[in-house]
CSV table of C-alpha atoms and ligand atoms in Angstrom, one decimal:
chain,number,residue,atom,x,y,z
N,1353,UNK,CA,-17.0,-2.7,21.4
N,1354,UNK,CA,-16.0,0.1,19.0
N,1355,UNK,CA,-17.0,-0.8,15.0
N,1356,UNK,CA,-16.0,1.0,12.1
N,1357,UNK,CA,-19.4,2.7,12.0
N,1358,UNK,CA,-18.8,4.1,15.6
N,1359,UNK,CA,-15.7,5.4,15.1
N,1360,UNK,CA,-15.5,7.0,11.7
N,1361,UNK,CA,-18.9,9.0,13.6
N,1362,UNK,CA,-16.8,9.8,16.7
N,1363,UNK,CA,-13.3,10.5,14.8
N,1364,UNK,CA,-13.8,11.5,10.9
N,1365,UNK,CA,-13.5,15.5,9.6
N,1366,UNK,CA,-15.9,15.1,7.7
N,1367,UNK,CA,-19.5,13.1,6.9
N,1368,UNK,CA,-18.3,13.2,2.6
N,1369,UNK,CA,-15.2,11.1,4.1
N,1370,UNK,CA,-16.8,8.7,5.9
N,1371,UNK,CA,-18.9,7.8,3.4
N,1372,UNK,CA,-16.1,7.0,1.0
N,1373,UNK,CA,-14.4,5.2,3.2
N,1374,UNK,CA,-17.9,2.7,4.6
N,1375,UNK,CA,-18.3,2.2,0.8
N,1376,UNK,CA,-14.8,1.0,0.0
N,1377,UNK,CA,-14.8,-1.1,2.9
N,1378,UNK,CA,-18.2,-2.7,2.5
N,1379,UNK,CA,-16.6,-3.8,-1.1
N,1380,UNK,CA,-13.8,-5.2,1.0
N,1381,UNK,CA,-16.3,-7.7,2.9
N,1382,UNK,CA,-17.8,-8.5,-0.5
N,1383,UNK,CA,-14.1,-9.2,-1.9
N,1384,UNK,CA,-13.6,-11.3,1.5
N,1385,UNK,CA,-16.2,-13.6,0.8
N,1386,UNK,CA,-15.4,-14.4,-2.5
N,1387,UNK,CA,-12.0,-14.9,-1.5
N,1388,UNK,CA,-12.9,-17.3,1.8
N,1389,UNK,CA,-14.9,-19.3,-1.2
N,1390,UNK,CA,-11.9,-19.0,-3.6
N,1391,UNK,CA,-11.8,-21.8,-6.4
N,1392,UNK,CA,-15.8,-22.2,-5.6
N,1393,UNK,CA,-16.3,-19.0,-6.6
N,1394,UNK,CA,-14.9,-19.1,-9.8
N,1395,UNK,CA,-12.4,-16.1,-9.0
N,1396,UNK,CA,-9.2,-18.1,-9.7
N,1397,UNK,CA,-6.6,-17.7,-12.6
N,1398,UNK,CA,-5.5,-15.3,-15.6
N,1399,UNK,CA,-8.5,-12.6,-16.9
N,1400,UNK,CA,-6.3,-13.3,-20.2
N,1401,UNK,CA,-5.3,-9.5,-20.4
N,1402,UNK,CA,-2.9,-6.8,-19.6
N,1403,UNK,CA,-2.9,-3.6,-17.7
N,1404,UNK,CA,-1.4,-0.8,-18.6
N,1405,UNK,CA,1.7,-1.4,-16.9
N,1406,UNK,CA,1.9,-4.7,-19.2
N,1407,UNK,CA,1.0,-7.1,-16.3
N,1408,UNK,CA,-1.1,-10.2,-16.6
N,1409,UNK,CA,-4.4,-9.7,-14.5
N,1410,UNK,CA,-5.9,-12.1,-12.4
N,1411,UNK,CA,-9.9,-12.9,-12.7
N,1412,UNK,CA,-9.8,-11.3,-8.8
N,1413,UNK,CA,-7.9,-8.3,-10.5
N,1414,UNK,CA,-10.4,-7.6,-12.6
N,1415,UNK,CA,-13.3,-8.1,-10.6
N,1416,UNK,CA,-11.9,-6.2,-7.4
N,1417,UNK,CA,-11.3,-3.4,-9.5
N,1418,UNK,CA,-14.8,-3.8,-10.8
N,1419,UNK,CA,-16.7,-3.8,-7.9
N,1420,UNK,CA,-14.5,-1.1,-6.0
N,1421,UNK,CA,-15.3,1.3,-9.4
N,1422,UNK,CA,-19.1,0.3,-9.3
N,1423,UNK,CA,-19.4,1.3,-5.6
N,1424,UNK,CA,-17.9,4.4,-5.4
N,1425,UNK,CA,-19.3,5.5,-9.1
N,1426,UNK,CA,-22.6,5.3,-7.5
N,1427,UNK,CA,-21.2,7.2,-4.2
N,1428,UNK,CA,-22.0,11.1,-4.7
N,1429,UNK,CA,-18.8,12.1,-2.6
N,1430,UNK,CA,-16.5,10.5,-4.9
N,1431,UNK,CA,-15.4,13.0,-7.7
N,1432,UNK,CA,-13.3,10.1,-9.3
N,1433,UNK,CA,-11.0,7.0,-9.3
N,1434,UNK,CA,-7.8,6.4,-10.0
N,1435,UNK,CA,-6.7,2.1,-10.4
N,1436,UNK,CA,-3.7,0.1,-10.7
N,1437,UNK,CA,-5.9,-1.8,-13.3
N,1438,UNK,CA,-7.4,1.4,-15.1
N,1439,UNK,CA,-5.4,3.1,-18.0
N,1440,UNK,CA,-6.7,6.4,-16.8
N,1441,UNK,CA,-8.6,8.0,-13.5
N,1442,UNK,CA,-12.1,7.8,-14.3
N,1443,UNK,CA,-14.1,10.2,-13.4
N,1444,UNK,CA,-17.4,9.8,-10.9
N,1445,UNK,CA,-19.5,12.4,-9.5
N,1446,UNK,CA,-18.2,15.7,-10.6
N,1447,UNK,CA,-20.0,17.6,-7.6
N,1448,UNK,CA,-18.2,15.2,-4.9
N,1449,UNK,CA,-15.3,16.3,-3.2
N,1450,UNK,CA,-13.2,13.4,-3.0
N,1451,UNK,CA,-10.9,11.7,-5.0
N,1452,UNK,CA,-9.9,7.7,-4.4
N,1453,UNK,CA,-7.0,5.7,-5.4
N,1454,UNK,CA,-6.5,2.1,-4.9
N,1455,UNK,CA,-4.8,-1.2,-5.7
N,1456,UNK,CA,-7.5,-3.1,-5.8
N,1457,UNK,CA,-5.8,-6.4,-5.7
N,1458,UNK,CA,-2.6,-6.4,-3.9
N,1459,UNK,CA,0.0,-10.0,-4.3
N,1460,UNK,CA,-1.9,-10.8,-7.4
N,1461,UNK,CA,1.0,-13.7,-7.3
N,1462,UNK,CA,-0.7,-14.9,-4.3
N,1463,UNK,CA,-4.1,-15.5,-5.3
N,1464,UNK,CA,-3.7,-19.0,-6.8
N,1465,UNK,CA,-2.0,-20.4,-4.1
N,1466,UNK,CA,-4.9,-19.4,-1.2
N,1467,UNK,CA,-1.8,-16.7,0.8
N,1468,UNK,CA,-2.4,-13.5,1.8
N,1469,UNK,CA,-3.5,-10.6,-0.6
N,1470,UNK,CA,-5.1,-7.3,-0.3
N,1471,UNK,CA,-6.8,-3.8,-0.9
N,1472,UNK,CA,-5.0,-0.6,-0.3
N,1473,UNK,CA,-6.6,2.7,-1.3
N,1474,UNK,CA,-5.6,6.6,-0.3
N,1475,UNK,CA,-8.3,9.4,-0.7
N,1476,UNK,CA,-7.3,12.7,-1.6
N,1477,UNK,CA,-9.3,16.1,-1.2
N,1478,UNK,CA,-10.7,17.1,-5.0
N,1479,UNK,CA,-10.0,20.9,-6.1
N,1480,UNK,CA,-12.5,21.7,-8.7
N,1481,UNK,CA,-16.1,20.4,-7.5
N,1482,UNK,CA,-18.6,20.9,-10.0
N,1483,UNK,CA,-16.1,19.9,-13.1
N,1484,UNK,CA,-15.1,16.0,-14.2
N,1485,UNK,CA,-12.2,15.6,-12.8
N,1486,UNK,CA,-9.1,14.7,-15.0
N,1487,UNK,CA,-5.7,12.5,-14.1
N,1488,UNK,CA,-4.2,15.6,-13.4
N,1489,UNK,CA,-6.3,16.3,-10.5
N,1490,UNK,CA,-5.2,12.8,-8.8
N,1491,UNK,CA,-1.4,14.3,-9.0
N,1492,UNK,CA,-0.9,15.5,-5.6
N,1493,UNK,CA,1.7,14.6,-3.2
N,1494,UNK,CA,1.1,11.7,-0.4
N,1495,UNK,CA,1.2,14.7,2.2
N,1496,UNK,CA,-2.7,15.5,0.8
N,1497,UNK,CA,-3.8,12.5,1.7
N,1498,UNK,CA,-6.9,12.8,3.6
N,1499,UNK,CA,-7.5,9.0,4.7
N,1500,UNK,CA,-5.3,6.1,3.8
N,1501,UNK,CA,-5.7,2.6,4.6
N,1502,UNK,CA,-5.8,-0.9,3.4
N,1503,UNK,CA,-7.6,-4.5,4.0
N,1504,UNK,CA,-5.5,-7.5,4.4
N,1505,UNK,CA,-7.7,-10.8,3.7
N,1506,UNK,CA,-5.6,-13.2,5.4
N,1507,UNK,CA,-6.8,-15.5,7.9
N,1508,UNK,CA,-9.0,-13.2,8.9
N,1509,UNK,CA,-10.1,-10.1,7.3
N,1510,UNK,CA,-8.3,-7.0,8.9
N,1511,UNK,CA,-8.5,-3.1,8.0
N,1512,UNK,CA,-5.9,-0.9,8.8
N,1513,UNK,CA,-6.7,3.0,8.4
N,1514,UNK,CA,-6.0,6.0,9.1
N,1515,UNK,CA,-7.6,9.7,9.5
N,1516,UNK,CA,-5.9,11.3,12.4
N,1517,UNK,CA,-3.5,11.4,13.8
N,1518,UNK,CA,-3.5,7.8,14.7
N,1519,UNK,CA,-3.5,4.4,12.7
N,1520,UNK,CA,-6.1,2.0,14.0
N,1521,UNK,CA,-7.1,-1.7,13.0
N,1522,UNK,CA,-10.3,-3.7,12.7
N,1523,UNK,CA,-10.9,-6.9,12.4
N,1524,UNK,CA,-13.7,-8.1,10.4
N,1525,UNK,CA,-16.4,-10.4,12.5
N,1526,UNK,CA,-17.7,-12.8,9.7
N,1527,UNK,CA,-20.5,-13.7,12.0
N,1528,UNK,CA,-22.0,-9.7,11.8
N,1529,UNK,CA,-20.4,-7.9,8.8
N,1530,UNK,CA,-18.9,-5.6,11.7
N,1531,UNK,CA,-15.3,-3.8,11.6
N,1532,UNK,CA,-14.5,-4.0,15.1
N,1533,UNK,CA,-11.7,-2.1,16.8
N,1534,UNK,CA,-8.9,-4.5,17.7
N,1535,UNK,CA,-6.1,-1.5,18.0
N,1536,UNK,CA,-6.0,2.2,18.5
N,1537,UNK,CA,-2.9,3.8,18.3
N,1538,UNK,CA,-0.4,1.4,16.2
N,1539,UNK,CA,3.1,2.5,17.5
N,1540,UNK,CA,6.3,0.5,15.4
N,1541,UNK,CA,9.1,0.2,16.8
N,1542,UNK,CA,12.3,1.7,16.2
N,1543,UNK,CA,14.8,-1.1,16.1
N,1544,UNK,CA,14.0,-4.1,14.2
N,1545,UNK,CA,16.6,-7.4,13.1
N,1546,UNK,CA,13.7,-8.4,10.5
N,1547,UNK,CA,13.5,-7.2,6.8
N,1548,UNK,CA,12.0,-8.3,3.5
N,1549,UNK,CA,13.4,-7.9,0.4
N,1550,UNK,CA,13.0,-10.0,-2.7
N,1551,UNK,CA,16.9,-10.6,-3.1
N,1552,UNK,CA,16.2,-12.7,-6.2
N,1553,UNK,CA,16.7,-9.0,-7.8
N,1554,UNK,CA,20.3,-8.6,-6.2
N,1555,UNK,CA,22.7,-8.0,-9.1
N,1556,UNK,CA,20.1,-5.3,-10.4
N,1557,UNK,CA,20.3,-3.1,-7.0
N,1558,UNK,CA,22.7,-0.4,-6.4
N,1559,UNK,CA,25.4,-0.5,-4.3
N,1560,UNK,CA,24.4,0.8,-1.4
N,1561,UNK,CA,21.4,-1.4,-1.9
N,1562,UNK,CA,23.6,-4.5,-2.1
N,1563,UNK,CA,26.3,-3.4,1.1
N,1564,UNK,CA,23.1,-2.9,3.2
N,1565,UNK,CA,22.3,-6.2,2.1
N,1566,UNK,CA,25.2,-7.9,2.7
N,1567,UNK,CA,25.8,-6.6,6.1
N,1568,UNK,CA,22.4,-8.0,7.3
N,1569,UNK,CA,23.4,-11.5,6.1
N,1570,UNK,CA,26.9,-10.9,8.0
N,1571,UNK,CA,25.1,-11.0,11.0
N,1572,UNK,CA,27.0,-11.2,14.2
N,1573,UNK,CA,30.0,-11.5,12.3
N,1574,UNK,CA,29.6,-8.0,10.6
N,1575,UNK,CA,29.3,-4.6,10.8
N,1576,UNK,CA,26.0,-4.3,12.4
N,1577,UNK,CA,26.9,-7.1,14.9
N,1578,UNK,CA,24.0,-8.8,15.4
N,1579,UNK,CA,21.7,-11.8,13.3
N,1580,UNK,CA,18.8,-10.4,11.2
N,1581,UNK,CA,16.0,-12.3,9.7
N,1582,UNK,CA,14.0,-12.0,6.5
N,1583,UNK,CA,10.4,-12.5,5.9
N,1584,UNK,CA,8.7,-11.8,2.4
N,1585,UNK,CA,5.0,-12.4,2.0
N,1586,UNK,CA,5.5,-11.3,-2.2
N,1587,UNK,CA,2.4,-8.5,-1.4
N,1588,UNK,CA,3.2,-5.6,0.1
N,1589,UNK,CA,-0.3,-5.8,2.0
N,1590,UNK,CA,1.5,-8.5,4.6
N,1591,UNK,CA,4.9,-7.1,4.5
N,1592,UNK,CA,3.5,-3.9,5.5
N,1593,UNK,CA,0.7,-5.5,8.1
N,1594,UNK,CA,3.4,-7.5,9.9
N,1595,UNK,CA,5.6,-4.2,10.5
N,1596,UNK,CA,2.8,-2.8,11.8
N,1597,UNK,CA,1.9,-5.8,14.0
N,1598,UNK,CA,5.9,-6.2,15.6
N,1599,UNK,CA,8.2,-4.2,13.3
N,1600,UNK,CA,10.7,-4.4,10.8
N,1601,UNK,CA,11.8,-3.0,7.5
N,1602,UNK,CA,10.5,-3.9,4.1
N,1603,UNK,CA,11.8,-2.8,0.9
N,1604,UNK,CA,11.2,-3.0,-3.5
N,1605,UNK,CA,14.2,-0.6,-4.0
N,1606,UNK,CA,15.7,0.7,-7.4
N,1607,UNK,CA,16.7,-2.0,-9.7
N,1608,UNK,CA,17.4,-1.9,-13.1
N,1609,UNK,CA,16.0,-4.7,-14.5
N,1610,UNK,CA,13.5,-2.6,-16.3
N,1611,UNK,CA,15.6,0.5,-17.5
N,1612,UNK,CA,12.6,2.4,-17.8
N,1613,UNK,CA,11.1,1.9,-14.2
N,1614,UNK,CA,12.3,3.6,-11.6
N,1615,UNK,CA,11.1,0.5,-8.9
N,1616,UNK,CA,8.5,-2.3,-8.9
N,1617,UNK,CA,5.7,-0.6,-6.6
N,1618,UNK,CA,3.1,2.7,-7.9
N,1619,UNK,CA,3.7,5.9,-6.0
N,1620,UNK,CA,-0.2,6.7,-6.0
N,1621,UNK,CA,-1.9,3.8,-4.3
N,1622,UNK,CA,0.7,1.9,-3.3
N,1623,UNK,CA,3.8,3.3,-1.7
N,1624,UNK,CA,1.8,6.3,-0.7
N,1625,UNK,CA,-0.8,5.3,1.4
N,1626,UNK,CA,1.3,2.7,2.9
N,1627,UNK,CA,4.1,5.5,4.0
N,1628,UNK,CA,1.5,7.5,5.7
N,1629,UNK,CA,0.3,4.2,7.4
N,1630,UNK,CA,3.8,3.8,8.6
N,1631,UNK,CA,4.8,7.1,9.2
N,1632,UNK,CA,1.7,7.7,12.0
N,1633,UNK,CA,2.5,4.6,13.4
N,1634,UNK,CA,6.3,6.2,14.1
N,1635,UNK,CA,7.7,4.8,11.4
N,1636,UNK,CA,9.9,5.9,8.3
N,1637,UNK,CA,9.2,6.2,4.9
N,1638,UNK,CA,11.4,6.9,1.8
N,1639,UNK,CA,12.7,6.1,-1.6
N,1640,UNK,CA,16.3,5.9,-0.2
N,1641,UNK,CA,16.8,9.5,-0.4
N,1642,UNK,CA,13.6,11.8,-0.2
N,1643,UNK,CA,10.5,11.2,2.2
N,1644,UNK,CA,8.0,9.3,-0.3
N,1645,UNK,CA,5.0,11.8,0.8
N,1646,UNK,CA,7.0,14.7,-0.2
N,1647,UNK,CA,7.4,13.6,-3.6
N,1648,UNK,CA,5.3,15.8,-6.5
N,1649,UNK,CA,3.8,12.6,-8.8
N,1650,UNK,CA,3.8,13.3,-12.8
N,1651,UNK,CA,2.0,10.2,-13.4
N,1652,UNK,CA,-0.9,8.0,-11.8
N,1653,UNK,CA,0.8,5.0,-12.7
N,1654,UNK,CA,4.6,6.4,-12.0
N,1655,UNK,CA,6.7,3.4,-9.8
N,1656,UNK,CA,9.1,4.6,-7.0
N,1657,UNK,CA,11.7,2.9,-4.7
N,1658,UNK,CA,10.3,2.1,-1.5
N,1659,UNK,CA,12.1,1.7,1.8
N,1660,UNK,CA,9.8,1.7,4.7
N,1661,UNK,CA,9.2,0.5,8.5
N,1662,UNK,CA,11.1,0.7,11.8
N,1663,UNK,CA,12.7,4.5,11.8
N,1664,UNK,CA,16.2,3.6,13.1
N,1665,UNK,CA,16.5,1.0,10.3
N,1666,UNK,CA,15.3,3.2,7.8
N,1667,UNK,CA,17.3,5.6,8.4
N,1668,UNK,CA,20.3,3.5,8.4
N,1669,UNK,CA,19.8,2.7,4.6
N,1670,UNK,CA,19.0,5.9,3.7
N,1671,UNK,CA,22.1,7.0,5.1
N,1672,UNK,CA,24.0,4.8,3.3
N,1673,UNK,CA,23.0,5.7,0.4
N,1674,UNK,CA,23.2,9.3,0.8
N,1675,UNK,CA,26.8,8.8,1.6
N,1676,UNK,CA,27.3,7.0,-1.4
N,1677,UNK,CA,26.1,9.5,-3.3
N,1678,UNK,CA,28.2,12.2,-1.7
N,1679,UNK,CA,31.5,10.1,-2.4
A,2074,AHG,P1,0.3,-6.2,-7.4
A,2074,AHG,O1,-0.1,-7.7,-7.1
A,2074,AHG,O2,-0.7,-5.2,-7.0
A,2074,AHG,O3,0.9,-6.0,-8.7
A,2074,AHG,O4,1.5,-5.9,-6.4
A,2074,AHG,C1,2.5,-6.8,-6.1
A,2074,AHG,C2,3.7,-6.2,-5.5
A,2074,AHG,C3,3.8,-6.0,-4.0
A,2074,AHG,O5,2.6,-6.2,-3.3
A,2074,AHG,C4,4.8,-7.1,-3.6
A,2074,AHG,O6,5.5,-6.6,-2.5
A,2074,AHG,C5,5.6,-7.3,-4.8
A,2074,AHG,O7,4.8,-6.9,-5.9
A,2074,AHG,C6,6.1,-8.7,-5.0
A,2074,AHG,O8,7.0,-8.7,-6.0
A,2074,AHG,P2,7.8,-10.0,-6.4
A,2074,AHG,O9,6.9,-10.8,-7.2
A,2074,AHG,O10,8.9,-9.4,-7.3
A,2074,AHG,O11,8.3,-10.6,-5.2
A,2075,MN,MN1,0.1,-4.0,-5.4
A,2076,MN,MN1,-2.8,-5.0,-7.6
């Protein structure tokens, strides 16, 4: 048997890293708990707020956010934070050399009606130990990222990470507290007939959006000549764990039903460490043009299309709409 412990020793660059990452996840056994005692627990409902991107938060919201912020404030490697639920990156230990980022609560939507939500957080290498760090110093491309990873509480409590070359998964055993190794070299395949997509947003997609679309509900009948079938779990967190389990393509793609958005999902802590999940499992990542981890962030908070999953599928739609473009 292989726990977390045991491998971050065996496979991790570096002690500062592992660290990090054991304090993030031990916050994630404390969020699975409340979560398995839900309405008991008092975590259910509205916080009565907004974050900074104007969304309600959730009591979880709040409190996942806090307790992720407590831990790694007190966690000398950890050179600051940077939130879906915090205005700005805070900053932490200013002699640490590592920077996290992290959703604290992914499918906020879900929380209230006991389905599937998450944690996702990337770690990226800080540049000036010994100073407070800044936003700025968050706003490096996803190709920095030093460790990625997220935890799905759904039936069971499963991490997903990586920091090699490989992405590996634990599950959480309730009965010990352990991460145990359940997988150690996720590999996606290339084909998939399974996608999600909230098509509710349909008329605001672009074109290419909407003919890629409509040739996966032509089915057999169509171009692509063959059935597809759609699965949305409404938090990335399960989209993005089911790809990884037997494939597929998910997608939040540019829509305009917020002129001044460029997509729903953050470029920091969401798409990001997602796409490097993805991409070390063999899969693709992109905002329908450009590879996501290539892109240079402005802003901690900035959204981005996101078109991930099985490479050949990917691909496809990011072909079409290069082509439109070119017309
Ligand atoms: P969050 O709860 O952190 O705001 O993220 C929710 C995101 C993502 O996880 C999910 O794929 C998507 O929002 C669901 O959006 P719809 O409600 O539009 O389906
Ligand atoms: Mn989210
Ligand atoms: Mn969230």
């Amino acid at each position: 048997m292989t726990t977390l412990t045991s491998y971050l020793d065996q496979h991790s660059t570096s002690t500062e890293l592992n660290d990090v990452i054991t304090t993030v996840t031990n916050v994630g056994k404390t969020i699975s708990q409340l979560l398995r005692k839900g309405a008991l627990a008092d975590i259910l409902g509205e916080a009565g707020n907004q974050n900074v991107q104007g969304e309600d938060q959730k009591k979880l919201d709040v409190l996942a956010n806090d307790l992720l912020l407590d831990a790694l404030a007190k966690n000398t490697h950890c050179a600051g934070v940077a939130s879906e639920e915090l205005d700005n990156a805070t900053p932490a230990n200013a002699d640490g050399s590592l920077l996290v980022l992290f959703d604290p609560l992914d499918g906020s939507s879900n929380i209230d009606i006991n389905m599937a939500v998450g944690t996702i957080f990337s770690i990226l290498p800080y540049q000036r130990q010994g100073q407070t760090s800044e936003n700025s110093d968050f706003l490096q491309a996803g190709n920095q990222q030093l460790a990625a990873g997220y935890l799905l509480y759904g039936t069971s409590t499963v991490l997903a990470l990586t920091i090699t070359e490989n992405v590996v998964m634990f599950s959480l055993d309730p009965d010990t507290g352990d991460y145990v190794l359940i997988e150690d070299n996720v590999q996606i395949d290339a084909d998939t007939s399974e996608y999600a997509i909230n098509s509710s947003n349909y008329r605001y997609w672009r074109a290419p959006m909407q003919q890629y679309i409509d040739e996966l509900i032509a089915g057999e009948a169509g171009v692509r000549g063959r059935d597809f079938n759609t699965r949305w779990v409404a938090a990335m967190v399960g989209d993005v764990h089911r790809i990884l389990c037997r494939g597929g393509l998910f997608t939040y793609p540019f829509d305009t039903k917020y002129a001044h958005k460029a997509g729903k999902l953050r470029l920091m802590y969401e798409a990001n460490p997602m796409s490097l999940l993805i991409e070390r499992a063999g899969g693709g990542a992109t905002d329908a043009v450009n590879r996501i981890l290539d892109i240079e962030p402005t802003d901690i908070h900035q959204r981005v299309p996101v078109v991930l999953g099985s490479k050949n599928e990917v691909d496809y739609v990011k072909d079409l709409h290069v082509n439109y473009s070119e017309k």
